[in-house]
Amino acid sequence: MLRSELGEAEPAPCVGLEQVVVPAPRPLPEEIARAVGPGAVLDGHEHRVRRAAGRGYPDLVRLRAGRLDDAPDAVVLPGNVDEVARVLEICSREGVAVVPFGGGTSVVGGVEPLRGRFERLLSLDLRRLREVVVDGRSLTATLGPGLRGPEAEEALNAQGVTLGHFPQSFEYATIGGFAATRSAGQASSGYGRFDEMVTSIALAAPAGDMRTLEVPHSAAGPALRELVLGSEGALGVITSVSARVRALPERRRYEAWMAADFDTGADLVRSLAQAGVLPDVVRVSDQAETRVSLALSGQGGAKRALLSSYLRLRRRAGGCLMVCGWEGEPAAVERRRALSARILRGGAAALGGAPGRAWERGRYEGPYLRDELLDLGYLVETLETAHTWSRLGELYDAVRAAIGAALATQGTPGITMCHLSHAYGDGASLYFTFLARRRPGAELEQWRGVKAAACQAIVEAGGTITHHHGVGRDHLPYMRAEIGERGIETLRAVKERLDPAGIMNPGKLIAGR
């Protein structure tokens, strides 16, 4: 399908990790090694390379080509909060930049080792901060920032509870990363975004520690918790997160529906949200994404013919796939599903549970498929935004057109897909994926052209530059349009108070000093 629609691509070479070339490390102050103890400072080639890039398209292109502009001089693994504070104190005094590192899954350049004005830089790997304390009576859990998604869920499940937070990066992303980027999981319509789950948070900053009370609500001024959430390591290091948890669901029911078109599907989700009967998982693929999803399903012969015949009879040929999922106690799942179905039947045809379960089984496969397509010579990238229901269609049309035009201008016409997810009463998120033949030797220029066109379209349509991927390096140029000049000045003032030397994650979230 890709060959027929995009043309034959030139396979992309991919070097081994040991062949990636990075500048030689600079020596760090010896005090740092004494602060964290034996074996907690790693300066080998592999350790440095593995923490030198995230998982955005530019990161992957550079890694595969074996050309990284820079890498941390060393990786430091503090074992507790006191060691974090001590390392930050030393780095602030000695002028060493610090990039906090969790799972390394940022797709917006959030962990790139940008040194700013500093000659030395370390990656502060938080994997040893792995606390798990469950308050079963309050249904909250205090979690260490270094816990990966599966590790946190395993520990919580053993005590009969769950966070219910499952982003596509779940297998590698960490609790600290969820908080630092305001992550939104695939079941956010039911469980909420991660920032909505957080009840208390602790930050170790170069200027000192800051911790919020673990209470359900407070009217004591602007919420400092909100200041730390989404701070992306630019203010300090998140050292502890307390979050609401729920009882493990006894039943999960996922199923698929087919809407006549994308507008109809979006309007159904709006109706579900505003009626208070949203499924825990709900997403609507546009026609392009639906077509590609069906092609990827491998359903040929009789199965495909039966599905096509069924959809034609229901007047849904060329329609848009919807995935809905409900979780919880069995009777509640059935009751909630029945309420949702009343609205869904007004514009969609039921396809049953098999497609829904197939989506659930493959919910984390996207990044692996992306790697395969990169090997074959295809550009694959994603971006996301959000807007109100009144302007969502305008935003969808503008971004889709901008991506298509930017690819065509470069002589690499592509496929632009989108799905709606993370729905609210007043609006929803749009998640775009685009594919095209890569331009050998000009991959980054090709990416920059499309990314800039899409981001400019988002800004002009009044959407947010990011709903859940964060700001990092890639979205930094658009922060002024997002929060205004006074907002930039306010964030900069906060950073100067918490990080006077400016060592924390240079070049991310907040421009300059």
Short mmCIF file of N, CA and C in Angstrom, two decimals, residues 294-449:
data_model
loop_
_atom_site.label_atom_id
_atom_site.label_comp_id
_atom_site.label_asym_id
_atom_site.label_seq_id
_atom_site.Cartn_x
_atom_site.Cartn_y
_atom_site.Cartn_z
N LEU A 294 -7.50 -0.76 8.67
CA LEU A 294 -8.06 -1.97 8.06
C LEU A 294 -7.00 -2.68 7.22
N ALA A 295 -6.16 -1.91 6.53
CA ALA A 295 -5.10 -2.53 5.73
C ALA A 295 -4.11 -3.26 6.64
N LEU A 296 -3.82 -2.67 7.80
CA LEU A 296 -2.88 -3.28 8.74
C LEU A 296 -3.47 -4.52 9.43
N SER A 297 -4.80 -4.59 9.47
CA SER A 297 -5.42 -5.71 10.19
C SER A 297 -5.17 -7.05 9.52
N GLY A 298 -4.85 -7.02 8.21
CA GLY A 298 -4.57 -8.27 7.52
C GLY A 298 -5.80 -9.11 7.25
N GLN A 299 -6.97 -8.51 7.40
CA GLN A 299 -8.20 -9.27 7.16
C GLN A 299 -8.46 -9.32 5.66
N GLY A 300 -8.20 -10.44 5.06
CA GLY A 300 -8.44 -10.60 3.64
C GLY A 300 -9.55 -11.59 3.38
N GLY A 301 -9.84 -11.83 2.13
CA GLY A 301 -10.77 -12.88 1.74
C GLY A 301 -12.15 -12.70 2.32
N ALA A 302 -12.68 -13.79 2.88
CA ALA A 302 -14.07 -13.82 3.33
C ALA A 302 -14.35 -12.79 4.43
N LYS A 303 -13.42 -12.66 5.39
CA LYS A 303 -13.65 -11.73 6.50
C LYS A 303 -13.79 -10.30 5.98
N ARG A 304 -12.89 -9.89 5.11
CA ARG A 304 -12.94 -8.53 4.58
C ARG A 304 -14.21 -8.34 3.75
N ALA A 305 -14.58 -9.33 2.95
CA ALA A 305 -15.78 -9.23 2.12
C ALA A 305 -17.04 -9.11 2.98
N LEU A 306 -17.09 -9.91 4.07
CA LEU A 306 -18.25 -9.84 4.96
C LEU A 306 -18.35 -8.48 5.63
N LEU A 307 -17.21 -7.96 6.10
CA LEU A 307 -17.21 -6.65 6.75
C LEU A 307 -17.65 -5.58 5.76
N SER A 308 -17.12 -5.62 4.55
CA SER A 308 -17.47 -4.62 3.54
C SER A 308 -18.96 -4.67 3.21
N SER A 309 -19.49 -5.89 3.05
CA SER A 309 -20.91 -6.04 2.75
C SER A 309 -21.78 -5.50 3.88
N TYR A 310 -21.38 -5.81 5.12
CA TYR A 310 -22.14 -5.35 6.28
C TYR A 310 -22.17 -3.83 6.34
N LEU A 311 -21.01 -3.20 6.11
CA LEU A 311 -20.94 -1.75 6.20
C LEU A 311 -21.70 -1.08 5.06
N ARG A 312 -21.68 -1.71 3.88
CA ARG A 312 -22.46 -1.13 2.77
C ARG A 312 -23.95 -1.18 3.08
N LEU A 313 -24.41 -2.32 3.63
CA LEU A 313 -25.82 -2.43 4.01
C LEU A 313 -26.21 -1.39 5.04
N ARG A 314 -25.28 -1.07 5.94
CA ARG A 314 -25.54 -0.08 6.98
C ARG A 314 -25.16 1.33 6.53
N ARG A 315 -24.81 1.47 5.25
CA ARG A 315 -24.45 2.77 4.68
C ARG A 315 -23.25 3.38 5.41
N ARG A 316 -22.24 2.52 5.66
CA ARG A 316 -21.04 3.00 6.33
C ARG A 316 -19.78 2.74 5.52
N ALA A 317 -19.92 2.40 4.24
CA ALA A 317 -18.73 2.18 3.42
C ALA A 317 -17.91 3.46 3.38
N GLY A 318 -16.61 3.34 3.63
CA GLY A 318 -15.76 4.53 3.69
C GLY A 318 -15.95 5.31 4.97
N GLY A 319 -16.51 4.66 6.01
CA GLY A 319 -16.78 5.34 7.26
C GLY A 319 -15.56 5.47 8.15
N CYS A 320 -15.82 5.84 9.40
CA CYS A 320 -14.75 6.11 10.36
C CYS A 320 -14.89 5.20 11.58
N LEU A 321 -13.79 4.54 11.91
CA LEU A 321 -13.78 3.56 12.99
C LEU A 321 -13.77 4.25 14.35
N MET A 322 -14.61 3.76 15.26
CA MET A 322 -14.64 4.22 16.64
C MET A 322 -14.30 3.05 17.56
N VAL A 323 -13.47 3.29 18.57
CA VAL A 323 -13.17 2.29 19.59
C VAL A 323 -13.67 2.83 20.92
N CYS A 324 -14.45 2.01 21.62
CA CYS A 324 -14.99 2.40 22.91
C CYS A 324 -14.67 1.31 23.93
N GLY A 325 -14.37 1.71 25.15
CA GLY A 325 -14.06 0.74 26.19
C GLY A 325 -14.59 1.18 27.54
N TRP A 326 -15.12 0.23 28.29
CA TRP A 326 -15.66 0.49 29.63
C TRP A 326 -14.98 -0.45 30.61
N GLU A 327 -14.65 0.06 31.80
CA GLU A 327 -13.95 -0.74 32.80
C GLU A 327 -14.63 -0.57 34.16
N GLY A 328 -14.60 -1.65 34.95
CA GLY A 328 -15.14 -1.55 36.30
C GLY A 328 -15.85 -2.80 36.74
N GLU A 329 -16.77 -2.65 37.69
CA GLU A 329 -17.57 -3.76 38.19
C GLU A 329 -18.52 -4.21 37.08
N PRO A 330 -18.70 -5.52 36.86
CA PRO A 330 -19.45 -6.01 35.69
C PRO A 330 -20.80 -5.35 35.46
N ALA A 331 -21.62 -5.24 36.51
CA ALA A 331 -22.95 -4.65 36.32
C ALA A 331 -22.84 -3.19 35.92
N ALA A 332 -21.87 -2.47 36.50
CA ALA A 332 -21.68 -1.06 36.16
C ALA A 332 -21.21 -0.91 34.72
N VAL A 333 -20.33 -1.82 34.29
CA VAL A 333 -19.85 -1.78 32.90
C VAL A 333 -21.03 -1.94 31.94
N GLU A 334 -21.89 -2.90 32.21
CA GLU A 334 -23.03 -3.12 31.31
C GLU A 334 -24.00 -1.95 31.33
N ARG A 335 -24.22 -1.38 32.50
CA ARG A 335 -25.13 -0.24 32.60
C ARG A 335 -24.57 0.97 31.85
N ARG A 336 -23.30 1.26 32.05
CA ARG A 336 -22.68 2.40 31.39
C ARG A 336 -22.60 2.18 29.88
N ARG A 337 -22.31 0.94 29.48
CA ARG A 337 -22.24 0.63 28.06
C ARG A 337 -23.59 0.84 27.39
N ALA A 338 -24.68 0.45 28.07
CA ALA A 338 -26.02 0.60 27.52
C ALA A 338 -26.37 2.09 27.33
N LEU A 339 -25.97 2.92 28.31
CA LEU A 339 -26.23 4.36 28.20
C LEU A 339 -25.45 4.96 27.03
N SER A 340 -24.19 4.55 26.88
CA SER A 340 -23.39 5.05 25.75
C SER A 340 -23.96 4.58 24.42
N ALA A 341 -24.39 3.32 24.37
CA ALA A 341 -24.87 2.74 23.12
C ALA A 341 -26.11 3.45 22.59
N ARG A 342 -26.94 3.96 23.48
CA ARG A 342 -28.14 4.69 23.03
C ARG A 342 -27.76 5.87 22.15
N ILE A 343 -26.68 6.55 22.52
CA ILE A 343 -26.22 7.69 21.74
C ILE A 343 -25.46 7.23 20.50
N LEU A 344 -24.61 6.21 20.65
CA LEU A 344 -23.81 5.73 19.52
C LEU A 344 -24.69 5.24 18.38
N ARG A 345 -25.80 4.60 18.71
CA ARG A 345 -26.68 4.06 17.65
C ARG A 345 -27.29 5.16 16.80
N GLY A 346 -27.23 6.39 17.27
CA GLY A 346 -27.79 7.50 16.50
C GLY A 346 -26.97 7.87 15.29
N GLY A 347 -25.74 7.33 15.18
CA GLY A 347 -24.94 7.69 14.02
C GLY A 347 -23.85 6.71 13.68
N ALA A 348 -23.82 5.55 14.37
CA ALA A 348 -22.76 4.57 14.12
C ALA A 348 -23.33 3.16 14.11
N ALA A 349 -22.64 2.28 13.40
CA ALA A 349 -23.02 0.86 13.34
C ALA A 349 -22.09 0.06 14.23
N ALA A 350 -22.67 -0.83 15.02
CA ALA A 350 -21.87 -1.65 15.93
C ALA A 350 -21.12 -2.73 15.17
N LEU A 351 -19.83 -2.90 15.46
CA LEU A 351 -19.00 -3.92 14.83
C LEU A 351 -18.65 -5.05 15.78
N GLY A 352 -19.08 -4.95 17.04
CA GLY A 352 -18.83 -6.03 17.99
C GLY A 352 -17.53 -5.88 18.76
N GLY A 353 -17.21 -6.90 19.55
CA GLY A 353 -16.08 -6.84 20.47
C GLY A 353 -14.74 -7.20 19.86
N ALA A 354 -14.71 -8.00 18.80
CA ALA A 354 -13.42 -8.47 18.27
C ALA A 354 -12.50 -7.32 17.85
N PRO A 355 -12.98 -6.32 17.09
CA PRO A 355 -12.09 -5.22 16.73
C PRO A 355 -11.62 -4.42 17.94
N GLY A 356 -12.50 -4.27 18.93
CA GLY A 356 -12.12 -3.55 20.14
C GLY A 356 -11.04 -4.28 20.92
N ARG A 357 -11.18 -5.61 21.02
CA ARG A 357 -10.16 -6.39 21.73
C ARG A 357 -8.84 -6.39 20.96
N ALA A 358 -8.92 -6.36 19.63
CA ALA A 358 -7.70 -6.30 18.82
C ALA A 358 -6.97 -4.98 19.08
N TRP A 359 -7.73 -3.88 19.21
CA TRP A 359 -7.11 -2.60 19.53
C TRP A 359 -6.43 -2.68 20.90
N GLU A 360 -7.11 -3.27 21.88
CA GLU A 360 -6.54 -3.37 23.22
C GLU A 360 -5.23 -4.16 23.21
N ARG A 361 -5.20 -5.26 22.45
CA ARG A 361 -3.98 -6.08 22.39
C ARG A 361 -2.83 -5.32 21.75
N GLY A 362 -3.13 -4.46 20.80
CA GLY A 362 -2.07 -3.77 20.05
C GLY A 362 -1.87 -2.33 20.45
N ARG A 363 -2.33 -1.94 21.64
CA ARG A 363 -2.35 -0.52 22.01
C ARG A 363 -0.96 0.08 22.16
N TYR A 364 0.09 -0.75 22.33
CA TYR A 364 1.44 -0.21 22.48
C TYR A 364 2.34 -0.51 21.27
N GLU A 365 1.76 -0.96 20.16
CA GLU A 365 2.57 -1.43 19.04
C GLU A 365 3.04 -0.33 18.10
N GLY A 366 2.42 0.85 18.17
CA GLY A 366 2.73 1.92 17.23
C GLY A 366 4.22 2.24 17.10
N PRO A 367 4.93 2.45 18.22
CA PRO A 367 6.35 2.79 18.12
C PRO A 367 7.19 1.70 17.46
N TYR A 368 6.80 0.43 17.64
CA TYR A 368 7.56 -0.66 17.03
C TYR A 368 7.33 -0.69 15.52
N LEU A 369 6.10 -0.45 15.11
CA LEU A 369 5.80 -0.37 13.68
C LEU A 369 6.54 0.81 13.06
N ARG A 370 6.62 1.89 13.80
CA ARG A 370 7.34 3.06 13.31
C ARG A 370 8.80 2.72 13.03
N ASP A 371 9.42 1.98 13.92
CA ASP A 371 10.82 1.58 13.70
C ASP A 371 10.97 0.78 12.41
N GLU A 372 10.03 -0.14 12.17
CA GLU A 372 10.09 -0.94 10.95
C GLU A 372 9.96 -0.06 9.70
N LEU A 373 9.04 0.92 9.76
CA LEU A 373 8.84 1.79 8.61
C LEU A 373 10.05 2.70 8.38
N LEU A 374 10.69 3.13 9.47
CA LEU A 374 11.92 3.91 9.32
C LEU A 374 12.99 3.08 8.62
N ASP A 375 13.10 1.80 8.97
CA ASP A 375 14.05 0.92 8.31
C ASP A 375 13.80 0.88 6.80
N LEU A 376 12.52 0.89 6.43
CA LEU A 376 12.14 0.77 5.02
C LEU A 376 12.26 2.10 4.27
N GLY A 377 12.56 3.18 4.99
CA GLY A 377 12.79 4.45 4.32
C GLY A 377 11.63 5.42 4.34
N TYR A 378 10.70 5.24 5.29
CA TYR A 378 9.55 6.13 5.35
C TYR A 378 9.61 7.03 6.58
N LEU A 379 9.28 8.29 6.37
CA LEU A 379 9.11 9.24 7.46
C LEU A 379 7.78 8.92 8.15
N VAL A 380 7.81 8.75 9.47
CA VAL A 380 6.58 8.58 10.26
C VAL A 380 6.69 9.50 11.46
N GLU A 381 5.73 10.38 11.63
CA GLU A 381 5.76 11.31 12.74
C GLU A 381 4.34 11.58 13.25
N THR A 382 4.26 12.00 14.49
CA THR A 382 2.97 12.31 15.09
C THR A 382 3.02 13.71 15.72
N LEU A 383 1.86 14.30 15.88
CA LEU A 383 1.71 15.53 16.64
C LEU A 383 0.26 15.61 17.10
N GLU A 384 0.03 16.37 18.16
CA GLU A 384 -1.33 16.42 18.70
C GLU A 384 -1.67 17.82 19.17
N THR A 385 -2.94 18.10 19.28
CA THR A 385 -3.44 19.41 19.67
C THR A 385 -4.84 19.22 20.26
N ALA A 386 -5.50 20.30 20.59
CA ALA A 386 -6.86 20.22 21.12
C ALA A 386 -7.55 21.56 20.91
N HIS A 387 -8.88 21.50 20.84
CA HIS A 387 -9.66 22.73 20.70
C HIS A 387 -11.08 22.47 21.22
N THR A 388 -11.88 23.52 21.23
CA THR A 388 -13.27 23.40 21.62
C THR A 388 -14.06 22.70 20.51
N TRP A 389 -15.23 22.18 20.88
CA TRP A 389 -16.05 21.50 19.87
C TRP A 389 -16.43 22.47 18.74
N SER A 390 -16.62 23.74 19.08
CA SER A 390 -17.04 24.71 18.07
C SER A 390 -15.99 24.92 16.98
N ARG A 391 -14.71 24.70 17.33
CA ARG A 391 -13.64 24.99 16.37
C ARG A 391 -12.80 23.75 16.03
N LEU A 392 -13.23 22.59 16.50
CA LEU A 392 -12.44 21.39 16.27
C LEU A 392 -12.35 21.05 14.79
N GLY A 393 -13.46 21.19 14.07
CA GLY A 393 -13.45 20.90 12.64
C GLY A 393 -12.53 21.83 11.87
N GLU A 394 -12.54 23.10 12.23
CA GLU A 394 -11.65 24.08 11.61
C GLU A 394 -10.18 23.71 11.86
N LEU A 395 -9.87 23.31 13.09
CA LEU A 395 -8.51 22.91 13.42
C LEU A 395 -8.09 21.68 12.63
N TYR A 396 -8.97 20.69 12.56
CA TYR A 396 -8.68 19.45 11.82
C TYR A 396 -8.36 19.76 10.36
N ASP A 397 -9.21 20.55 9.73
CA ASP A 397 -9.01 20.88 8.30
C ASP A 397 -7.70 21.64 8.09
N ALA A 398 -7.40 22.59 8.99
CA ALA A 398 -6.22 23.43 8.81
C ALA A 398 -4.93 22.64 8.96
N VAL A 399 -4.86 21.80 9.99
CA VAL A 399 -3.62 21.03 10.23
C VAL A 399 -3.43 19.99 9.14
N ARG A 400 -4.48 19.31 8.80
CA ARG A 400 -4.39 18.28 7.76
C ARG A 400 -3.93 18.88 6.43
N ALA A 401 -4.48 20.05 6.08
CA ALA A 401 -4.08 20.71 4.84
C ALA A 401 -2.63 21.18 4.91
N ALA A 402 -2.22 21.68 6.05
CA ALA A 402 -0.84 22.18 6.19
C ALA A 402 0.17 21.05 6.05
N ILE A 403 -0.11 19.92 6.66
CA ILE A 403 0.80 18.77 6.56
C ILE A 403 0.88 18.29 5.12
N GLY A 404 -0.29 18.13 4.49
CA GLY A 404 -0.31 17.66 3.10
C GLY A 404 0.43 18.59 2.16
N ALA A 405 0.23 19.90 2.32
CA ALA A 405 0.89 20.86 1.43
C ALA A 405 2.40 20.87 1.65
N ALA A 406 2.83 20.78 2.92
CA ALA A 406 4.26 20.81 3.20
C ALA A 406 4.97 19.59 2.64
N LEU A 407 4.33 18.44 2.71
CA LEU A 407 4.93 17.23 2.14
C LEU A 407 4.97 17.30 0.62
N ALA A 408 3.88 17.77 0.02
CA ALA A 408 3.83 17.85 -1.44
C ALA A 408 4.86 18.84 -1.98
N THR A 409 5.05 19.95 -1.28
CA THR A 409 6.01 20.96 -1.70
C THR A 409 7.42 20.39 -1.77
N GLN A 410 7.72 19.42 -0.90
CA GLN A 410 9.05 18.82 -0.88
C GLN A 410 9.19 17.64 -1.83
N GLY A 411 8.13 17.38 -2.61
CA GLY A 411 8.18 16.28 -3.55
C GLY A 411 7.99 14.92 -2.93
N THR A 412 7.43 14.89 -1.72
CA THR A 412 7.18 13.63 -1.03
C THR A 412 5.74 13.60 -0.52
N PRO A 413 4.76 13.55 -1.44
CA PRO A 413 3.36 13.53 -0.98
C PRO A 413 3.13 12.37 -0.02
N GLY A 414 2.28 12.60 0.99
CA GLY A 414 2.15 11.61 2.05
C GLY A 414 0.71 11.23 2.35
N ILE A 415 0.57 10.44 3.39
CA ILE A 415 -0.72 10.06 3.95
C ILE A 415 -0.82 10.75 5.30
N THR A 416 -1.88 11.52 5.50
CA THR A 416 -2.09 12.20 6.77
C THR A 416 -3.32 11.60 7.44
N MET A 417 -3.12 11.08 8.64
CA MET A 417 -4.19 10.42 9.39
C MET A 417 -4.44 11.17 10.69
N CYS A 418 -5.61 10.97 11.25
CA CYS A 418 -5.93 11.64 12.50
C CYS A 418 -6.95 10.82 13.29
N HIS A 419 -6.84 10.88 14.61
CA HIS A 419 -7.94 10.38 15.43
C HIS A 419 -8.24 11.37 16.55
N LEU A 420 -9.49 11.37 16.93
CA LEU A 420 -9.96 12.19 18.05
C LEU A 420 -9.91 11.33 19.31
N SER A 421 -9.40 11.92 20.39
CA SER A 421 -9.36 11.18 21.66
C SER A 421 -9.32 12.18 22.80
N HIS A 422 -9.28 11.69 24.04
CA HIS A 422 -9.19 12.57 25.21
C HIS A 422 -10.29 13.63 25.14
N ALA A 423 -11.53 13.17 25.26
CA ALA A 423 -12.69 14.05 25.08
C ALA A 423 -13.10 14.70 26.39
N TYR A 424 -13.66 15.90 26.26
CA TYR A 424 -14.17 16.68 27.39
C TYR A 424 -15.54 17.23 27.02
N GLY A 425 -16.20 17.82 27.98
CA GLY A 425 -17.50 18.42 27.69
C GLY A 425 -17.40 19.58 26.72
N ASP A 426 -16.25 20.26 26.71
CA ASP A 426 -16.12 21.45 25.87
C ASP A 426 -15.23 21.26 24.65
N GLY A 427 -14.60 20.10 24.50
CA GLY A 427 -13.74 19.91 23.34
C GLY A 427 -13.03 18.57 23.38
N ALA A 428 -12.00 18.43 22.55
CA ALA A 428 -11.30 17.14 22.45
C ALA A 428 -9.92 17.36 21.85
N SER A 429 -9.11 16.31 21.93
CA SER A 429 -7.77 16.30 21.35
C SER A 429 -7.80 15.67 19.96
N LEU A 430 -6.98 16.18 19.07
CA LEU A 430 -6.77 15.58 17.75
C LEU A 430 -5.32 15.11 17.67
N TYR A 431 -5.13 13.87 17.25
CA TYR A 431 -3.80 13.25 17.19
C TYR A 431 -3.52 12.89 15.74
N PHE A 432 -2.54 13.57 15.14
CA PHE A 432 -2.22 13.38 13.73
C PHE A 432 -1.00 12.47 13.57
N THR A 433 -1.04 11.61 12.57
CA THR A 433 0.10 10.80 12.16
C THR A 433 0.28 11.00 10.66
N PHE A 434 1.51 11.25 10.22
CA PHE A 434 1.71 11.39 8.78
C PHE A 434 2.89 10.53 8.33
N LEU A 435 2.77 10.00 7.10
CA LEU A 435 3.77 9.13 6.51
C LEU A 435 4.15 9.67 5.13
N ALA A 436 5.43 9.52 4.78
CA ALA A 436 5.91 9.92 3.45
C ALA A 436 7.24 9.24 3.21
N ARG A 437 7.66 9.20 1.96
CA ARG A 437 9.02 8.75 1.67
C ARG A 437 10.00 9.73 2.30
N ARG A 438 11.02 9.22 2.92
CA ARG A 438 12.04 10.11 3.48
C ARG A 438 12.87 10.70 2.35
N ARG A 439 13.47 11.84 2.61
CA ARG A 439 14.41 12.45 1.65
C ARG A 439 15.82 12.11 2.12
N PRO A 440 16.46 11.13 1.51
CA PRO A 440 17.79 10.72 1.98
C PRO A 440 18.76 11.90 2.04
N GLY A 441 19.39 12.06 3.20
CA GLY A 441 20.33 13.16 3.39
C GLY A 441 19.68 14.46 3.80
N ALA A 442 18.35 14.53 3.69
CA ALA A 442 17.64 15.77 4.07
C ALA A 442 16.46 15.44 4.96
N GLU A 443 16.59 14.37 5.74
CA GLU A 443 15.47 13.93 6.58
C GLU A 443 15.03 15.00 7.58
N LEU A 444 16.00 15.65 8.22
CA LEU A 444 15.65 16.63 9.24
C LEU A 444 15.04 17.88 8.63
N GLU A 445 15.53 18.30 7.48
CA GLU A 445 14.94 19.45 6.80
C GLU A 445 13.50 19.14 6.38
N GLN A 446 13.28 17.92 5.91
CA GLN A 446 11.94 17.49 5.53
C GLN A 446 11.01 17.55 6.74
N TRP A 447 11.46 17.00 7.86
CA TRP A 447 10.66 17.00 9.08
C TRP A 447 10.37 18.41 9.57
N ARG A 448 11.40 19.26 9.58
CA ARG A 448 11.22 20.63 10.08
C ARG A 448 10.18 21.38 9.27
N GLY A 449 10.20 21.19 7.95
CA GLY A 449 9.25 21.88 7.10
C GLY A 449 7.82 21.50 7.42
#
